[in-house]
Tab-separated table of C-alpha atoms in Angstrom:
chain	number	residue	atom	x	y	z
A	1	MET	CA	10.650	16.073	-2.244
A	2	LEU	CA	10.427	15.313	1.475
A	3	ILE	CA	11.696	11.801	2.245
A	4	ASN	CA	11.111	10.089	5.577
A	5	GLU	CA	13.383	7.108	4.906
A	6	ILE	CA	14.812	4.851	2.211
A	7	PHE	CA	15.653	1.298	3.235
A	8	LYS	CA	15.958	-2.298	2.049
A	9	SER	CA	13.762	-5.007	3.527
A	10	ILE	CA	11.533	-7.945	2.685
A	11	GLN	CA	8.221	-6.910	1.158
A	12	GLY	CA	5.739	-7.722	3.920
A	13	GLU	CA	2.399	-7.105	2.209
A	14	SER	CA	0.606	-7.474	-1.140
A	15	SER	CA	1.059	-10.314	-3.629
A	16	PHE	CA	4.767	-9.392	-3.701
A	17	ALA	CA	5.206	-10.433	-0.047
A	18	GLY	CA	8.460	-12.228	0.646
A	19	LEU	CA	10.527	-10.531	-2.064
A	20	PRO	CA	13.510	-8.256	-1.365
A	21	CYS	CA	12.389	-4.676	-1.910
A	22	THR	CA	13.676	-1.127	-1.573
A	23	PHE	CA	11.209	1.144	0.207
A	24	VAL	CA	10.972	4.886	-0.357
A	25	ARG	CA	8.817	6.371	2.380
A	26	LEU	CA	7.602	9.895	1.717
A	27	THR	CA	6.765	12.279	4.534
A	28	GLY	CA	3.202	13.423	5.192
A	29	CYS	CA	-0.306	12.004	5.196
A	30	ASN	CA	-3.742	13.529	4.765
A	31	LEU	CA	-5.450	10.844	6.914
A	32	ARG	CA	-5.130	9.795	10.537
A	33	CYS	CA	-6.185	6.144	10.742
A	34	SER	CA	-6.798	4.804	14.234
A	35	TYR	CA	-4.459	1.840	13.728
A	36	CYS	CA	-1.653	3.639	11.846
A	37	ASP	CA	1.753	2.021	12.449
A	38	THR	CA	3.848	4.681	10.691
A	39	GLU	CA	2.938	7.851	12.556
A	40	TYR	CA	6.619	8.807	12.513
A	41	SER	CA	6.218	9.509	8.789
A	42	PHE	CA	3.703	12.326	9.309
A	43	TYR	CA	6.334	15.017	9.867
A	44	ASP	CA	9.905	13.680	9.978
A	45	GLY	CA	11.864	13.938	6.761
A	46	TYR	CA	14.641	15.507	4.727
A	47	GLU	CA	14.689	17.137	1.298
A	48	MET	CA	15.963	15.072	-1.615
A	49	SER	CA	15.745	15.625	-5.349
A	50	VAL	CA	14.374	12.942	-7.656
A	51	ASP	CA	17.930	12.367	-8.933
A	52	GLU	CA	19.201	11.853	-5.378
A	53	VAL	CA	16.457	9.340	-4.607
A	54	ILE	CA	17.197	7.438	-7.818
A	55	ARG	CA	20.908	7.273	-6.959
A	56	GLU	CA	20.168	5.838	-3.522
A	57	ILE	CA	17.788	3.254	-4.989
A	58	ARG	CA	20.461	2.149	-7.466
A	59	VAL	CA	22.882	1.508	-4.598
A	60	SER	CA	20.343	-0.897	-3.054
A	61	ARG	CA	20.558	-3.200	-6.111
A	62	ASN	CA	16.886	-4.199	-5.859
A	63	LYS	CA	14.725	-4.021	-8.990
A	64	LEU	CA	11.542	-4.019	-6.892
A	65	VAL	CA	10.769	-0.614	-5.352
A	66	GLU	CA	7.825	0.436	-3.214
A	67	ILE	CA	6.892	4.096	-2.845
A	68	THR	CA	4.874	4.516	0.318
A	69	GLY	CA	4.161	6.896	3.174
A	70	GLY	CA	2.328	8.385	4.871
A	71	GLU	CA	0.512	9.111	1.667
A	72	PRO	CA	2.965	9.450	-1.237
A	73	LEU	CA	0.522	11.025	-3.697
A	74	ILE	CA	0.312	14.284	-1.748
A	75	GLN	CA	3.811	15.127	-3.001
A	76	LYS	CA	3.836	16.082	-6.690
A	77	ASP	CA	7.410	14.867	-7.264
A	78	VAL	CA	6.177	11.315	-6.743
A	79	TYR	CA	4.977	11.287	-10.368
A	80	PRO	CA	8.329	12.071	-12.031
A	81	LEU	CA	9.987	9.693	-9.555
A	82	ALA	CA	7.679	6.840	-10.573
A	83	LYS	CA	8.136	7.674	-14.257
A	84	ARG	CA	11.932	7.629	-13.940
A	85	LEU	CA	11.953	4.341	-12.082
A	86	LEU	CA	9.692	2.685	-14.633
A	87	SER	CA	11.729	3.968	-17.575
A	88	ASP	CA	14.853	2.583	-15.862
A	89	GLY	CA	13.311	-0.896	-15.746
A	90	TYR	CA	12.217	-1.088	-12.103
A	91	THR	CA	9.018	-2.749	-10.943
A	92	VAL	CA	7.241	-0.060	-8.931
A	93	LEU	CA	4.647	-0.576	-6.199
A	94	ILE	CA	2.821	2.522	-5.011
A	95	GLU	CA	0.879	2.186	-1.789
A	96	THR	CA	-1.867	4.793	-1.502
A	97	ASN	CA	-4.672	5.333	0.990
A	98	GLY	CA	-7.545	5.525	-1.501
A	99	SER	CA	-8.485	9.149	-0.883
A	100	ILE	CA	-6.594	10.746	-3.788
A	101	ASP	CA	-7.541	10.601	-7.475
A	102	LEU	CA	-5.346	8.107	-9.357
A	103	LYS	CA	-5.677	9.703	-12.804
A	104	GLU	CA	-2.358	11.556	-12.657
A	105	LEU	CA	-0.524	8.470	-11.452
A	106	LYS	CA	-2.029	6.337	-14.198
A	107	GLY	CA	-1.034	8.935	-16.770
A	108	CYS	CA	2.577	9.326	-15.691
A	109	CYS	CA	3.924	6.190	-17.357
A	110	SER	CA	4.171	5.055	-20.966
A	111	LYS	CA	2.251	2.116	-22.413
A	112	ASN	CA	5.421	0.018	-22.405
A	113	ASP	CA	5.972	0.654	-18.711
A	114	ARG	CA	2.441	0.177	-17.380
A	115	GLY	CA	2.908	-3.532	-16.786
A	116	ARG	CA	5.518	-2.770	-14.111
A	117	LEU	CA	3.423	-0.216	-12.217
A	118	HIS	CA	1.333	-1.788	-9.455
A	119	ILE	CA	-0.982	0.348	-7.348
A	120	ILE	CA	-1.812	-1.029	-3.900
A	121	MET	CA	-4.829	0.990	-2.838
A	122	ASP	CA	-6.385	0.929	0.603
A	123	ILE	CA	-10.114	1.130	1.101
A	124	LYS	CA	-10.393	2.363	4.670
A	125	THR	CA	-12.865	0.461	6.837
A	126	PRO	CA	-15.115	2.171	9.426
A	127	ASN	CA	-12.853	1.390	12.386
A	128	SER	CA	-10.023	3.262	10.713
A	129	GLY	CA	-12.020	6.433	11.336
A	130	GLU	CA	-11.387	7.531	7.742
A	131	SER	CA	-13.788	5.511	5.574
A	132	SER	CA	-15.733	8.664	4.646
A	133	LYS	CA	-12.624	10.038	2.881
A	134	MET	CA	-12.455	7.309	0.238
A	135	ASP	CA	-12.626	8.192	-3.461
A	136	PHE	CA	-14.538	5.189	-4.782
A	137	GLY	CA	-14.179	6.530	-8.320
A	138	ASN	CA	-10.625	5.190	-8.180
A	139	ILE	CA	-11.948	1.639	-8.486
A	140	SER	CA	-12.782	2.228	-12.153
A	141	LEU	CA	-9.159	3.294	-12.780
A	142	LEU	CA	-7.633	0.095	-11.448
A	143	THR	CA	-6.446	-2.739	-13.698
A	144	SER	CA	-5.395	-6.355	-13.328
A	145	ASN	CA	-1.941	-5.052	-12.303
A	146	ASP	CA	-3.348	-3.450	-9.183
A	147	GLU	CA	-4.415	-4.521	-5.702
A	148	VAL	CA	-6.982	-3.318	-3.181
A	149	LYS	CA	-6.412	-3.702	0.544
A	150	PHE	CA	-8.987	-3.729	3.346
A	151	VAL	CA	-7.486	-3.537	6.855
A	152	MET	CA	-9.874	-4.790	9.542
A	153	VAL	CA	-10.267	-4.407	13.283
A	154	ASP	CA	-13.331	-6.617	13.799
A	155	ARG	CA	-16.333	-8.409	12.276
A	156	ASP	CA	-18.075	-5.114	11.525
A	157	ASP	CA	-15.166	-4.077	9.300
A	158	TYR	CA	-15.296	-7.466	7.595
A	159	ASP	CA	-19.021	-7.239	6.846
A	160	TRP	CA	-18.630	-3.643	5.629
A	161	SER	CA	-15.826	-4.735	3.294
A	162	LYS	CA	-17.970	-7.536	1.877
A	163	GLY	CA	-20.622	-4.924	1.150
A	164	ILE	CA	-18.124	-2.775	-0.761
A	165	ILE	CA	-17.036	-5.759	-2.857
A	166	ASN	CA	-20.662	-6.491	-3.728
A	167	LYS	CA	-21.487	-2.848	-4.472
A	168	TYR	CA	-18.597	-1.980	-6.800
A	169	ARG	CA	-17.299	-3.717	-9.885
A	170	PHE	CA	-13.600	-4.391	-9.471
A	171	PRO	CA	-11.532	-5.039	-12.606
A	172	GLU	CA	-10.988	-8.672	-13.516
A	173	GLY	CA	-7.654	-9.809	-12.133
A	174	CYS	CA	-7.409	-6.997	-9.574
A	175	LYS	CA	-6.327	-8.650	-6.333
A	176	ILE	CA	-8.407	-8.003	-3.206
A	177	LEU	CA	-6.549	-8.336	0.074
A	178	PHE	CA	-8.100	-8.692	3.535
A	179	SER	CA	-5.702	-7.898	6.353
A	180	PRO	CA	-6.212	-8.032	10.152
A	181	VAL	CA	-4.886	-5.180	12.259
A	182	TYR	CA	-1.868	-6.642	14.029
A	183	GLY	CA	-2.621	-7.277	17.680
A	184	LYS	CA	-6.332	-6.436	17.398
A	185	LEU	CA	-7.884	-9.072	15.132
A	186	GLN	CA	-6.555	-12.619	15.284
A	187	PRO	CA	-5.621	-13.889	11.798
A	188	TYR	CA	-7.382	-17.211	12.374
A	189	LYS	CA	-10.675	-15.373	12.961
A	190	LEU	CA	-10.429	-13.522	9.661
A	191	ALA	CA	-9.420	-16.761	7.934
A	192	GLU	CA	-12.500	-18.529	9.342
A	193	TRP	CA	-14.840	-15.778	8.080
A	194	ILE	CA	-13.306	-15.883	4.597
A	195	ILE	CA	-13.557	-19.684	4.460
A	196	GLU	CA	-17.148	-19.671	5.721
A	197	ASP	CA	-18.225	-17.176	3.054
A	198	CYS	CA	-16.057	-18.692	0.272
A	199	LEU	CA	-14.959	-15.134	-0.386
A	200	PRO	CA	-12.608	-14.740	-3.390
A	201	VAL	CA	-10.080	-12.605	-1.521
A	202	ARG	CA	-6.534	-13.110	-0.347
A	203	LEU	CA	-5.784	-13.217	3.387
A	204	GLN	CA	-2.808	-10.960	4.004
A	205	LEU	CA	-0.602	-10.849	7.067
A	206	GLN	CA	2.111	-8.253	7.664
A	207	LEU	CA	5.004	-10.626	7.099
A	208	HIS	CA	7.615	-8.145	8.311
A	209	ARG	CA	5.949	-8.017	11.738
A	210	TYR	CA	6.414	-11.762	12.146
A	211	ILE	CA	10.034	-11.644	10.989
A	212	TRP	CA	11.076	-8.652	13.124
A	213	LYS	CA	8.721	-8.867	16.102
A	214	ARG	CA	10.787	-6.673	18.399
A	215	LYS	CA	11.442	-3.886	15.927
A	216	THR	CA	9.012	-1.031	15.381
A	217	ARG	CA	10.576	0.143	12.105
A	218	VAL	CA	11.678	-2.383	9.476
């Protein structure tokens, strides 16, 4: 599989924010979001086997692992990698852009391991430029273990996201995250809109950007 980078950091997003985490970033993405902050992952990478990735993760000593990209689900070896990690007792977060069918991912782990697999699925808003690529059928495959993330540039994205929440039935317990694009939408503005509407969503900030303000890759 083509790996962009493997590194240890603090989990900066999702309900796991603040926890030490090992990140496995796979190379390649099928979308080109206007606000993407990991464009370096589109092409740069080096070949590693699943066994080699597992060995490097073990050295990190973290039991929380996030597989991300780019878009990790465009590489088929991501499924045996996730299965191996789960069978070895890791908690696995998989961040995906919402455009790829989740059936194969859901089917790659055993019943005993499903509680430690957490899908963090984006639903791309209009200002991303990629909202037409979403596979909304994935919503029915999510469970209470999983999370859905809306990243927003402005009020139009916010209102569009509210419409999606009203239109689709999300599983009970599935966490819905609203996140402002760093440097484009002030967090206090998004917080005010959520409070005004009493919206049952979680405001999410990219914690790593506030910890390491001067670094572009953390």
